[in-house]
XYZ file of C-alpha atoms in Angstrom:
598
model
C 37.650 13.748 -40.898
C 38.517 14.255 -37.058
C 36.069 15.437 -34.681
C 35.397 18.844 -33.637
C 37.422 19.584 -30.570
C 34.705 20.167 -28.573
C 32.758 16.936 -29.261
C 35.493 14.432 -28.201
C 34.387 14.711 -24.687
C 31.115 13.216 -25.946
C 31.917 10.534 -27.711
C 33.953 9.591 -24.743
C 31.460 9.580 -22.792
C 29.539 7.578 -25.179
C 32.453 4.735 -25.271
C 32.760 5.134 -20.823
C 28.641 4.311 -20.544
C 28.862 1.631 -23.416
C 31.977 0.031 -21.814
C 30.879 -0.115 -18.510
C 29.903 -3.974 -18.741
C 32.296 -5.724 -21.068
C 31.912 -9.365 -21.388
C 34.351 -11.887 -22.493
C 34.089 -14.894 -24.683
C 35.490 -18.217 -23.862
C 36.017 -21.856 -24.970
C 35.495 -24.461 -22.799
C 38.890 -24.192 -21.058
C 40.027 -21.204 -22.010
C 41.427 -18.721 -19.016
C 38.923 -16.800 -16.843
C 40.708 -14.311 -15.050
C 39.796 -13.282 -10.965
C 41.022 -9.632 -10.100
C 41.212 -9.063 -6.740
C 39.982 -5.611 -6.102
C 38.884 -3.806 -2.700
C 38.426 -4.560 1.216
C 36.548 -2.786 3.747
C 34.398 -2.189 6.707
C 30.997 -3.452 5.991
C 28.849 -0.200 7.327
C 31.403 2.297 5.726
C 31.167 1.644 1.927
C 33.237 4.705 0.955
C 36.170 3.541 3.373
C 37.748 1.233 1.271
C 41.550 -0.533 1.011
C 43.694 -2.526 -1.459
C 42.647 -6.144 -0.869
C 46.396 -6.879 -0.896
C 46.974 -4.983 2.317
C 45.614 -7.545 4.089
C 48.145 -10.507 4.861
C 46.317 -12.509 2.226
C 47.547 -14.633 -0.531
C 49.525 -12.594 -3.041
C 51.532 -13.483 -6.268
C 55.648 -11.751 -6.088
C 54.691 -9.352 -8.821
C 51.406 -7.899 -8.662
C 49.878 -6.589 -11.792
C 47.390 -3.869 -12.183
C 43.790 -3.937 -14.449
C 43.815 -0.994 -16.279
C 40.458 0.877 -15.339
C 37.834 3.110 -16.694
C 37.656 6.860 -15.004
C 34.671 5.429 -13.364
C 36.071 2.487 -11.800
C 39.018 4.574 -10.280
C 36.225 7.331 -8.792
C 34.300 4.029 -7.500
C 37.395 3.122 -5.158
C 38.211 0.185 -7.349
C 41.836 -1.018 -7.733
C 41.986 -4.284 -9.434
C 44.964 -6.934 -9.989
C 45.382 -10.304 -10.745
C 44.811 -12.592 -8.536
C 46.954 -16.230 -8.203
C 42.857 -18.009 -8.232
C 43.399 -20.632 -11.672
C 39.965 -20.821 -13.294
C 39.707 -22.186 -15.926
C 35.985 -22.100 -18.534
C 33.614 -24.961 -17.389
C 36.005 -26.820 -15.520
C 35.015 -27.820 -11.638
C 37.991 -27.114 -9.173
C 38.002 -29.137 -5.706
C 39.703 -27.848 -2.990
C 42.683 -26.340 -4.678
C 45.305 -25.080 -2.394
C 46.238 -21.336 -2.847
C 48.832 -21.094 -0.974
C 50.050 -21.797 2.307
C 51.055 -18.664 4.602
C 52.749 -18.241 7.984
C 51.519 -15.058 9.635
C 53.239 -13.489 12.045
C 51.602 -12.142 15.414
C 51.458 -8.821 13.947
C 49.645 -9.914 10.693
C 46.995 -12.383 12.801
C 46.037 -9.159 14.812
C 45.866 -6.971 12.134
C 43.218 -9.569 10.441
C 41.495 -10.026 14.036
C 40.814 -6.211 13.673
C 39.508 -6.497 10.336
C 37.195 -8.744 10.989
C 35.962 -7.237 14.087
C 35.290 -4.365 11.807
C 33.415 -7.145 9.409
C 35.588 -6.155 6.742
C 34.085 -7.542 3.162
C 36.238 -8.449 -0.117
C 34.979 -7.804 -3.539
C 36.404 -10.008 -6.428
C 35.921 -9.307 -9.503
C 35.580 -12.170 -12.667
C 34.844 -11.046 -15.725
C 33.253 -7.664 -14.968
C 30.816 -9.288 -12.317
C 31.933 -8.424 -8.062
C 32.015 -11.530 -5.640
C 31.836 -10.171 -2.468
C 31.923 -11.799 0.674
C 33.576 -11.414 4.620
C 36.639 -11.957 5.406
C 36.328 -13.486 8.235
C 33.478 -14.957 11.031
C 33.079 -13.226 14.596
C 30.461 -14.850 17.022
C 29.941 -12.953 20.544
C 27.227 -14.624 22.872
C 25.839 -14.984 26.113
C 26.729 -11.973 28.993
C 28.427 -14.474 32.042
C 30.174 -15.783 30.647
C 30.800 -14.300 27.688
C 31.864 -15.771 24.627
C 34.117 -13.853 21.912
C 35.166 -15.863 18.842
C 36.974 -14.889 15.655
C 37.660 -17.022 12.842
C 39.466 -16.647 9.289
C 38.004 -18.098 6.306
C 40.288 -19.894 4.668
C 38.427 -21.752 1.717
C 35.997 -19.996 -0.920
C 33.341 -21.672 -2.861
C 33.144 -20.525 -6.360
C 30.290 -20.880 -8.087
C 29.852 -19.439 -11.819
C 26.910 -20.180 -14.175
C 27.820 -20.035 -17.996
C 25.178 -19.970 -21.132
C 26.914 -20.566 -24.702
C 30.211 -19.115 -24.599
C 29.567 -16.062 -21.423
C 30.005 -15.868 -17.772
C 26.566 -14.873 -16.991
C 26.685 -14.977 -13.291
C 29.375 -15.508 -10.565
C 28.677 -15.912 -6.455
C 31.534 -17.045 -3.508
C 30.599 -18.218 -0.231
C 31.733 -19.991 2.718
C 29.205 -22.317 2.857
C 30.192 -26.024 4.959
C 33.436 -24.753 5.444
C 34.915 -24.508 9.170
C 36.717 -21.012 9.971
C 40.433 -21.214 11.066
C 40.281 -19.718 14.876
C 42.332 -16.709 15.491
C 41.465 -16.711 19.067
C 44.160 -19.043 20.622
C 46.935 -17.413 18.707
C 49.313 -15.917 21.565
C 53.113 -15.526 21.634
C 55.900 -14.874 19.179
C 54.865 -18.104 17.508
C 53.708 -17.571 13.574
C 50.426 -18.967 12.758
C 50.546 -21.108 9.676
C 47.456 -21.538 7.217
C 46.690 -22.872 4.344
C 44.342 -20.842 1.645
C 42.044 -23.209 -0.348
C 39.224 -23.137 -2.977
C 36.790 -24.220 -5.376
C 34.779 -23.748 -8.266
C 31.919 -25.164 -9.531
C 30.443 -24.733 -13.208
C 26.371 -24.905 -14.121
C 24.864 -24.089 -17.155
C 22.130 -21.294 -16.996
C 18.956 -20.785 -19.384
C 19.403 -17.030 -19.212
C 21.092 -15.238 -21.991
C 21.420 -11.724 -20.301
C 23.488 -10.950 -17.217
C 20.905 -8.705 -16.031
C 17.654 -11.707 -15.635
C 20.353 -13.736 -13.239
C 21.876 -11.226 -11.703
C 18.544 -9.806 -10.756
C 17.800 -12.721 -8.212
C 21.473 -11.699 -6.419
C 18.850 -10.503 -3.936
C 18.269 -14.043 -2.923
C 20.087 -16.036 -0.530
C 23.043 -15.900 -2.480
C 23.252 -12.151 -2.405
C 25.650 -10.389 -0.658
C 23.881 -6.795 -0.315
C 20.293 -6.430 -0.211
C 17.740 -7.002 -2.295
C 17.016 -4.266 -5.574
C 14.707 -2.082 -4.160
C 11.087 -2.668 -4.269
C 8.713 -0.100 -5.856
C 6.935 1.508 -2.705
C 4.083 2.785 -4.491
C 2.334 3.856 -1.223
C 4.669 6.055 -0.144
C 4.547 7.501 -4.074
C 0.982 8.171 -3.788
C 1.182 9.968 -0.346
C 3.784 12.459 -1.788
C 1.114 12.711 -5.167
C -1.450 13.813 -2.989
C -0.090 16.351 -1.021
C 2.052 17.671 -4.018
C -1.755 18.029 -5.862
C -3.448 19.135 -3.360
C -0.696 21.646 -2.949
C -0.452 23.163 -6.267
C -3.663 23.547 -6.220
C -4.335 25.345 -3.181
C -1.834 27.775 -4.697
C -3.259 28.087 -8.209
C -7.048 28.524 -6.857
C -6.217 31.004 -4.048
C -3.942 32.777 -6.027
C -6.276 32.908 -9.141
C -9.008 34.193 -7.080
C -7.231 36.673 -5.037
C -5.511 37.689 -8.076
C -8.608 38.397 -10.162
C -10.209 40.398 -6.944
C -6.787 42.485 -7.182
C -7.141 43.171 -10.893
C -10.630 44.053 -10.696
C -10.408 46.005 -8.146
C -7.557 48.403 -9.056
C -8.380 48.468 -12.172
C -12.026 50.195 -11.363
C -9.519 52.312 -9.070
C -7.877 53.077 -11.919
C -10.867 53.962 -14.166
C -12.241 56.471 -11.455
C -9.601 57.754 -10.515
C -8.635 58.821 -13.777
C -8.895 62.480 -13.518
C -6.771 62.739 -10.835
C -2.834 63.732 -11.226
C -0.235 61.673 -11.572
C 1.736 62.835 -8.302
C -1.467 61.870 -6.478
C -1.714 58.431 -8.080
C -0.777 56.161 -4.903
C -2.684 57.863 -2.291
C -5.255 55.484 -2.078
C -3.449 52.236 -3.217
C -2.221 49.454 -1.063
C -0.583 46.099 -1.365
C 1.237 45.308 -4.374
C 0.009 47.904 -6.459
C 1.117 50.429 -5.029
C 5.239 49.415 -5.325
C 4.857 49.184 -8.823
C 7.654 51.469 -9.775
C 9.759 50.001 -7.346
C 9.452 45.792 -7.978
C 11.777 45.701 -10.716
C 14.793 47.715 -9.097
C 17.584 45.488 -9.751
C 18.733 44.028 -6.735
C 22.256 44.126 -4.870
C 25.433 41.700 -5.696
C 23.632 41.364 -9.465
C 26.607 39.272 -10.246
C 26.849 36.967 -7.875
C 23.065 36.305 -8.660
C 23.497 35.846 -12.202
C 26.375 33.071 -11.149
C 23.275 31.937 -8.937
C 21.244 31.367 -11.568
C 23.477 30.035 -14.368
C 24.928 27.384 -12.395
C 21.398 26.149 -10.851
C 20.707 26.044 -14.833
C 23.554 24.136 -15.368
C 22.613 21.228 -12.848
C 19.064 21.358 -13.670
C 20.174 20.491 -16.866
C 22.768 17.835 -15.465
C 20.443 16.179 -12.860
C 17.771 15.554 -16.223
C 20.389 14.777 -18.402
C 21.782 11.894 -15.829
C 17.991 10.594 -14.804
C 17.285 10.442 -18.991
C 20.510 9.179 -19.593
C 19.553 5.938 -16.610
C 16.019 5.179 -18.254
C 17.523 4.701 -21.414
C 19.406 1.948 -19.773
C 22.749 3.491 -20.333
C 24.188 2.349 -16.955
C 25.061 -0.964 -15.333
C 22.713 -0.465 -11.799
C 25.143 -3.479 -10.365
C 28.452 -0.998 -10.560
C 27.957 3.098 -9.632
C 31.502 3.813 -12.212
C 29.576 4.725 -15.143
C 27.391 7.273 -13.462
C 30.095 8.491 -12.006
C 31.838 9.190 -15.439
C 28.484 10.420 -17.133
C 28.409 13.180 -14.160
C 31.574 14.479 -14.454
C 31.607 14.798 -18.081
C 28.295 16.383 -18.606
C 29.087 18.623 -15.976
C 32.090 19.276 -18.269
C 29.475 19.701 -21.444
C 27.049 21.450 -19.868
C 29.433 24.416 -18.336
C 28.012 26.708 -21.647
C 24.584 26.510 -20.231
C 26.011 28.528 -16.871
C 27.975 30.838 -18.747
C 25.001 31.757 -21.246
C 22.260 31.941 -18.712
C 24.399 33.935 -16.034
C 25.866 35.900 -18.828
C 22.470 37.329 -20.738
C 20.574 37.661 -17.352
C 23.859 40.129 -16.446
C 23.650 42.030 -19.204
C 20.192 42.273 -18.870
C 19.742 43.847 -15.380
C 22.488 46.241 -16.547
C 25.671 44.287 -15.399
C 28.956 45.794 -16.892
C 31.728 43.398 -15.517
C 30.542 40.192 -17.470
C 34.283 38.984 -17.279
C 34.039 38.944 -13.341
C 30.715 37.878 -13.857
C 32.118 34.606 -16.015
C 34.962 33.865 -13.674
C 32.576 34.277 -11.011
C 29.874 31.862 -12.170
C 32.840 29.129 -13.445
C 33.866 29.150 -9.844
C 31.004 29.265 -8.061
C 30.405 25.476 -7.722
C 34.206 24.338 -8.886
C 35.848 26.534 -5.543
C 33.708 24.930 -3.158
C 33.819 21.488 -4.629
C 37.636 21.601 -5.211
C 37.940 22.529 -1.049
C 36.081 19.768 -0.334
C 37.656 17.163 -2.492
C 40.540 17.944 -1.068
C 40.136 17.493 2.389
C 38.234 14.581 1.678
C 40.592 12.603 -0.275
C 43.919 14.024 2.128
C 42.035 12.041 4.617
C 41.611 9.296 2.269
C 45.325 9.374 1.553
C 46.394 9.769 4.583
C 44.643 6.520 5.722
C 45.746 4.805 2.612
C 42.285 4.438 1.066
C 41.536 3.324 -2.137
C 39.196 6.046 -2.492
C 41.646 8.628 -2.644
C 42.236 9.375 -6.790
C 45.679 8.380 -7.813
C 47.875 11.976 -9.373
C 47.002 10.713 -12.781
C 43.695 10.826 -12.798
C 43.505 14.177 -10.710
C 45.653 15.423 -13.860
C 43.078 13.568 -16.128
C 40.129 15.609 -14.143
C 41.749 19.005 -14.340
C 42.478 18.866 -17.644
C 39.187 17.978 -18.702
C 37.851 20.936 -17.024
C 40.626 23.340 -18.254
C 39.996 22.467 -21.972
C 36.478 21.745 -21.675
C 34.840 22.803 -18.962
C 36.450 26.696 -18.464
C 36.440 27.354 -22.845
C 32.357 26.620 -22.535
C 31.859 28.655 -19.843
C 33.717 31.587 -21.463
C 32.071 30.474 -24.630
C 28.258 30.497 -23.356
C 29.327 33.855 -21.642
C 30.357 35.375 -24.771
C 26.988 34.063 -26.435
C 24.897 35.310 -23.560
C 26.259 38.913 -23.324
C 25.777 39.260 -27.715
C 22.217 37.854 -27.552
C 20.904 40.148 -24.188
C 17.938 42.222 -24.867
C 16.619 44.586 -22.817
C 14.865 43.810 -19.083
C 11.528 43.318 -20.498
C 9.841 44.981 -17.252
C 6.120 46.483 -17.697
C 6.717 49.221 -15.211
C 8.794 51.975 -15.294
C 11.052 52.331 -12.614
C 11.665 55.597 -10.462
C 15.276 57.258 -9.286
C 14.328 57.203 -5.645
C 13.229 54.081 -3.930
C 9.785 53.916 -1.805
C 10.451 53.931 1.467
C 9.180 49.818 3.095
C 6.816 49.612 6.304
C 7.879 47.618 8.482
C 6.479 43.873 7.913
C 5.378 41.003 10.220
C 7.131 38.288 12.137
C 5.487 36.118 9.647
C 6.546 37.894 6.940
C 9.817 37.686 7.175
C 13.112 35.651 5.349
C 13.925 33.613 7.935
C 10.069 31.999 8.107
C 9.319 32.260 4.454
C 12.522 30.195 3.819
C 11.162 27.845 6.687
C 7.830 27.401 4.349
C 9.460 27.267 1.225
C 12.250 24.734 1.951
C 9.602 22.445 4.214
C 7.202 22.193 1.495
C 9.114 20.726 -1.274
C 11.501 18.813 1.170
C 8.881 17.180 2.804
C 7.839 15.961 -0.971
C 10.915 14.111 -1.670
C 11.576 12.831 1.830
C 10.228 9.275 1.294
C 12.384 8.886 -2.108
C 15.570 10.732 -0.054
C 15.752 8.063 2.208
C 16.091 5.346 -0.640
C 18.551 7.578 -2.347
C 20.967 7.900 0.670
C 20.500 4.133 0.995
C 22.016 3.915 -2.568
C 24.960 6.478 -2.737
C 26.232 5.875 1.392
C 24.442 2.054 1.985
C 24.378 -1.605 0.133
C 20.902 -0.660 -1.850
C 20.924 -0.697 -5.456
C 18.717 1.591 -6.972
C 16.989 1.075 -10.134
C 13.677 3.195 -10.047
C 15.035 6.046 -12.299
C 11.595 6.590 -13.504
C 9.905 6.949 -10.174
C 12.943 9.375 -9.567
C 12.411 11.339 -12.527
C 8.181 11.597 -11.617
C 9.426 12.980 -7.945
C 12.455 15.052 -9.753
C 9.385 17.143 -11.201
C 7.834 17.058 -8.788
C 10.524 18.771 -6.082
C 10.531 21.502 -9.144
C 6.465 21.748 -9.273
C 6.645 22.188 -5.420
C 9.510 24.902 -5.445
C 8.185 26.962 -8.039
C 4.334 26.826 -6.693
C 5.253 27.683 -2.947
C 7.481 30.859 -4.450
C 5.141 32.204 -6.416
C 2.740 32.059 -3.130
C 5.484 33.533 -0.831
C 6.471 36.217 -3.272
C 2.450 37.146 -3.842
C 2.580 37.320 -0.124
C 5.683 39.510 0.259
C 4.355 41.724 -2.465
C 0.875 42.480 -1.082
C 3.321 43.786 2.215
C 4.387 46.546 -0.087
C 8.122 45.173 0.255
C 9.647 44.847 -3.331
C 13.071 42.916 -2.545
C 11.687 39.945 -4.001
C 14.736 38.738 -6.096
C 16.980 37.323 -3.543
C 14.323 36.469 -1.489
C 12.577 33.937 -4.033
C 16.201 32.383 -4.085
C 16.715 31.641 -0.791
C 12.866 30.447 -0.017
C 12.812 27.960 -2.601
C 16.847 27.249 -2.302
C 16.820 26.709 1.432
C 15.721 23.066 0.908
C 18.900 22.395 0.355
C 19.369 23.033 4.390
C 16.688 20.695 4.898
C 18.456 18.244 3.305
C 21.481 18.837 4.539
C 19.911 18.271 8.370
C 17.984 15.127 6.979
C 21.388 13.950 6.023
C 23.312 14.580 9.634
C 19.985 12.789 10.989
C 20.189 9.546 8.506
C 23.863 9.275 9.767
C 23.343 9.197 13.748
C 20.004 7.380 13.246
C 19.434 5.075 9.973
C 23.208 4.019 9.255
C 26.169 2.388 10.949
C 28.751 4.580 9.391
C 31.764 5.479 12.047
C 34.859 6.461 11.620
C 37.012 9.646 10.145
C 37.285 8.249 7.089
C 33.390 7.727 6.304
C 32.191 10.784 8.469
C 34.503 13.262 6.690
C 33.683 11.768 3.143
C 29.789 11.929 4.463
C 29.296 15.437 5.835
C 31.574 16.886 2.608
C 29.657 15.353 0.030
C 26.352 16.229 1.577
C 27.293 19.397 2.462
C 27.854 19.759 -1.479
C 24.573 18.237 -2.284
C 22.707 20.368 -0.116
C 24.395 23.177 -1.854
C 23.856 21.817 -5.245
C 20.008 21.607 -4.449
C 19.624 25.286 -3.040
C 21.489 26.414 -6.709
C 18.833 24.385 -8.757
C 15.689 25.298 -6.394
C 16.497 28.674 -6.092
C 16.824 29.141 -9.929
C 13.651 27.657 -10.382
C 11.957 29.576 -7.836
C 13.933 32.671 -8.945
C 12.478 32.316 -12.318
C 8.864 30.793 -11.707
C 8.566 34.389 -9.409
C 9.660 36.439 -12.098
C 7.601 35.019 -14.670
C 4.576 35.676 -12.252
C 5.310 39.341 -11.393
C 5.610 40.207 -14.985
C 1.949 38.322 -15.706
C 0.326 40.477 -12.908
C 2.003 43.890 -13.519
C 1.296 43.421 -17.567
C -2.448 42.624 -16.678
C -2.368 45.859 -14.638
C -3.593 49.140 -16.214
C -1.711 52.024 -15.241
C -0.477 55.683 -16.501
């Protein structure tokens, strides 16, 4: 029986996550094939080119890997390469090819390697990555400037039964050939060499060898370390936190409820119309804190999409302790994201949908189209500019027409139907605002509140807080997605994930309590943006980690940099301010239902 329409997304990205390390089998040999895939500068890892457009070695008809979605969002373009490797057989010094490069071609590899451009290979789903050339600058008078081409590669692959288990290159012993003495319209001839070297390996799993890449033989750096200190710190002050919130709020809150309910009881005899004379604080705007706010639907949209990548983010973090992803190659994240994000679209259309109808929205079709675009416009601006600069540099990061097709589709059929679909659920399924005050026609007039009391410093407090909780792991986490880190802590990322959320939702239940007591009832945008504005503090951690903890320059890099985190900071303000949005709701409902009143 075929599969619902609807679920074929799934199981592909089932078969994407479970193909994202494919092994081969061989017989001693047999053919092991080395794709040449991607060069680049070493401190930009997004600014990536074909390795053949470099005036390398290159067979007359080059012939294209076909790759996973992943692999093509990961920059990787992959085709064979004229390396001869053959299963368990040692290679000595095997010439390549030999190559006469013009003047043009030896400066346009001098400026490579000034750049300390790195190749990545790629043999049997495991990257080789190494420099493609050798620069040395010393002493100041005089000074020194020397730039040499490597010319030989050592391959060295480990096998175990019938598998490639691990693979390594390096330019170990070998001599560069100088580019510095190449002058005049005479072409520079060189001759490309290698060799490969076979040892058998007692480990049975790719992942127990590859884990010691971090060695001397690595490339990047090392697998990051558990830093359990820095863990604790943010444990403490998150506890001590939520804490401070429950216990002050608790007591002030049971003080409040005492005392206007004994107001209440003695006051009983007195009229209705004199019912407020002798209230104050939050009390006393009881019939006015659940008057639906302005723009309902654009904060419906608000809060389904910030459901939607709440339910994303969790989905991805479960779907990486399960061990669902290769940590050594980013293309099967990058496939899970897109397609959940895909999946998940009926979660934004329900949410915003049923909270619409709720509050009294009318235009849920405007409300739908609003919420579908909501993160899609902004992203789709971005992309673009991002990847016209990509193209326009001829950077293997920009995504070839088919797979922009492939991408668009998938959110036409998928994506756009579940939005509608959750949308149409949503509005059927709305109940009524459940709100335990009645509210009146004509709104109480505010007083006029405090310096302290106002947006701009309660979004100060209640982006700091919860920023300041995750800024150890965010470091680590931009050292992964825009360094040469690989990340693996997923469950130390899920323990600070809930954490960010404990933070958010404590510190907006505080502000709102605080905002309340000032007898100023436009609470429901506010708890958005207090909560939400950590995505600004992110955003200004982010323009800091470029101009002080990374070597990223360029347009290329700096245009792919500030979009994307531009768009994370955004994402985060959608999923903190639906948390806060909601964690303040559910609290002003608890204290007006424990509040006796005509």
């Amino acid at each position: 029986m075929a599969p619902h329409p609807f679920l074929a997304p799934l199981f592909s990205l089932l078969y994407l996550v479970s193909a994202a390390s494919s092994e081969g089998r061989y017989q001693p040999g047999d053919p092991v094939m080395l794709y040449v895939n991607k060069v680049g500068p070493y401190h930009n890892p997004q600014e990536t080119y074909h390795y053949y457009q470099l005036p390398v070695c290159s067979p007359a008809n080059i012939r294209h890997k076909s790759l996973t979605l992943g692999e093509v969002l990961d920059g990787d373009r992959m085709a064979e390469s004229m390396y001869e490797i053959r299963f368990r057989e040692n290679v000595d010094k095997k010439a390549l090819c030999e190559m006469k490069l013009s003047p043009q071609q030896v400066e346009r590899l001098r400026q490579a390697i000034e750049e300390l451009y790195y190749f990545e290979f790629v043999v049997d789903d495991l990257p080789l990555r190494g420099f493609v050339g050798y620069m040395e600058e010393s002493g100041f008078l005089p000074h020194s400037h020397k730039i040499g081409l490597w010319t030989h590669l050592d391959f060295h692959l480990e096998w175990n039964g019938d598998r490639v288990i691990y693979a390594n290159v390096s330019v170990r012993d070998v001599k560069p050939t100088s580019l510095d003495d190449v002058r005049g319209p005479d072409p520079l001839s060189v001759t490309h060499t290698y060799s490969v070297r076979w040892s058998e390996t007692a480990s049975e799993r790719r992942g127990e060898r590859r884990g010691s890449r971090g060695g001397d033989d690595g490339f990047f750096p090392r697998t990051l370390e558990i830093h359990w200190l820095s863990i604790i710190n943010s444990m403490v002050l998150v506890f001590l936190l939520v804490g401070f919130v429950v216990v002050i709020l608790m007591r002030v809150l049971k003080n409040d409820l005492a005392r206007y309910n004994l107001d209440e009881e003695a006051s009983s005899s007195s009229s209705g119309d004199d019912f407020d004379q002798g209230d104050n604080g939050w009390k006393i705007i009881h019939t006015d804190v659940f008057r639906f706010p302005p723009c309902r639907s654009l904060l419906c949209a608000v809060l389904g999409v910030g459901s939607q990548f709440l339910a994303l983010g969790t989905g991805i973090i479960v779907m990486a302790l399960l061990g669902m992803f290769n940590v050594h190659r980013h293309g099967a994240i990058n496939s899970a994201a897109i397609l959940l994000y895909a999946l998940t679209c009926c979660i934004s259309g329900y949410v915003s949908s049923n909270f619409y109808r709720q509050i009294g929205g009318e235009r849920w079709v405007w409300n739908i189209l609003l919420t579908t675009s909501l993160f899609s416009a902004p992203f789709f601006l971005t992309w673009s500019v991002v990847n016209s600069v990509h193209w326009a540099n001829g950077s293997t990061q920009a995504l070839p027409a088919t797979t922009i097709l492939l991408l668009l589709t998938v959110w036409l059929l998928v994506g756009f139907p579940l939005t509608v679909i959750g949308g149409i659920f949503g509005k059927n399924r709305a109940g009524p605002f459940d709100a335990p005050c009645r509210t009146k026609n004509i709104a109480r007039e505010i007083p006029p509140q405090p310096w302290y009391k106002s947006t701009l410093v309660h979004m100060t407090i209640g982006g700091f807080l919860p920023f300041s909780a995750i800024s150890v792991e965010l470091y680590y986490i931009f050292a992964t997605v825009w360094g040469r880190e690989q990340y693996t802590l997923y469950g130390i990322l899920f323990f600070v994930f809930a954490i960010l959320l404990s933070v958010g939702a404590c510190i907006s239940i505080a502000l709102t309590y605080f905002q309340l007591s000032g007898e100023d009832y436009r609470w429901w945008w506010r708890s958005v943006l207090s909560a939400g504005s950590t995505g600004l503090f992110i955003f200004l951690y982010s323009v800091f980690y470029y101009s002080r903890r990374s070597n990223m320059s360029g347009a290329v890099q700096t245009v792919e940099f500030f979009g994307y985190s531009l768009l994370t900071g955004y994402v985060f303000f959608l999923m903190l301010g639906t948390i806060s949005f909601f964690a303040s709701l559910k609290f002003i409902r608890y204290i007006y239902v424990n509040l006796k009143m005509d």
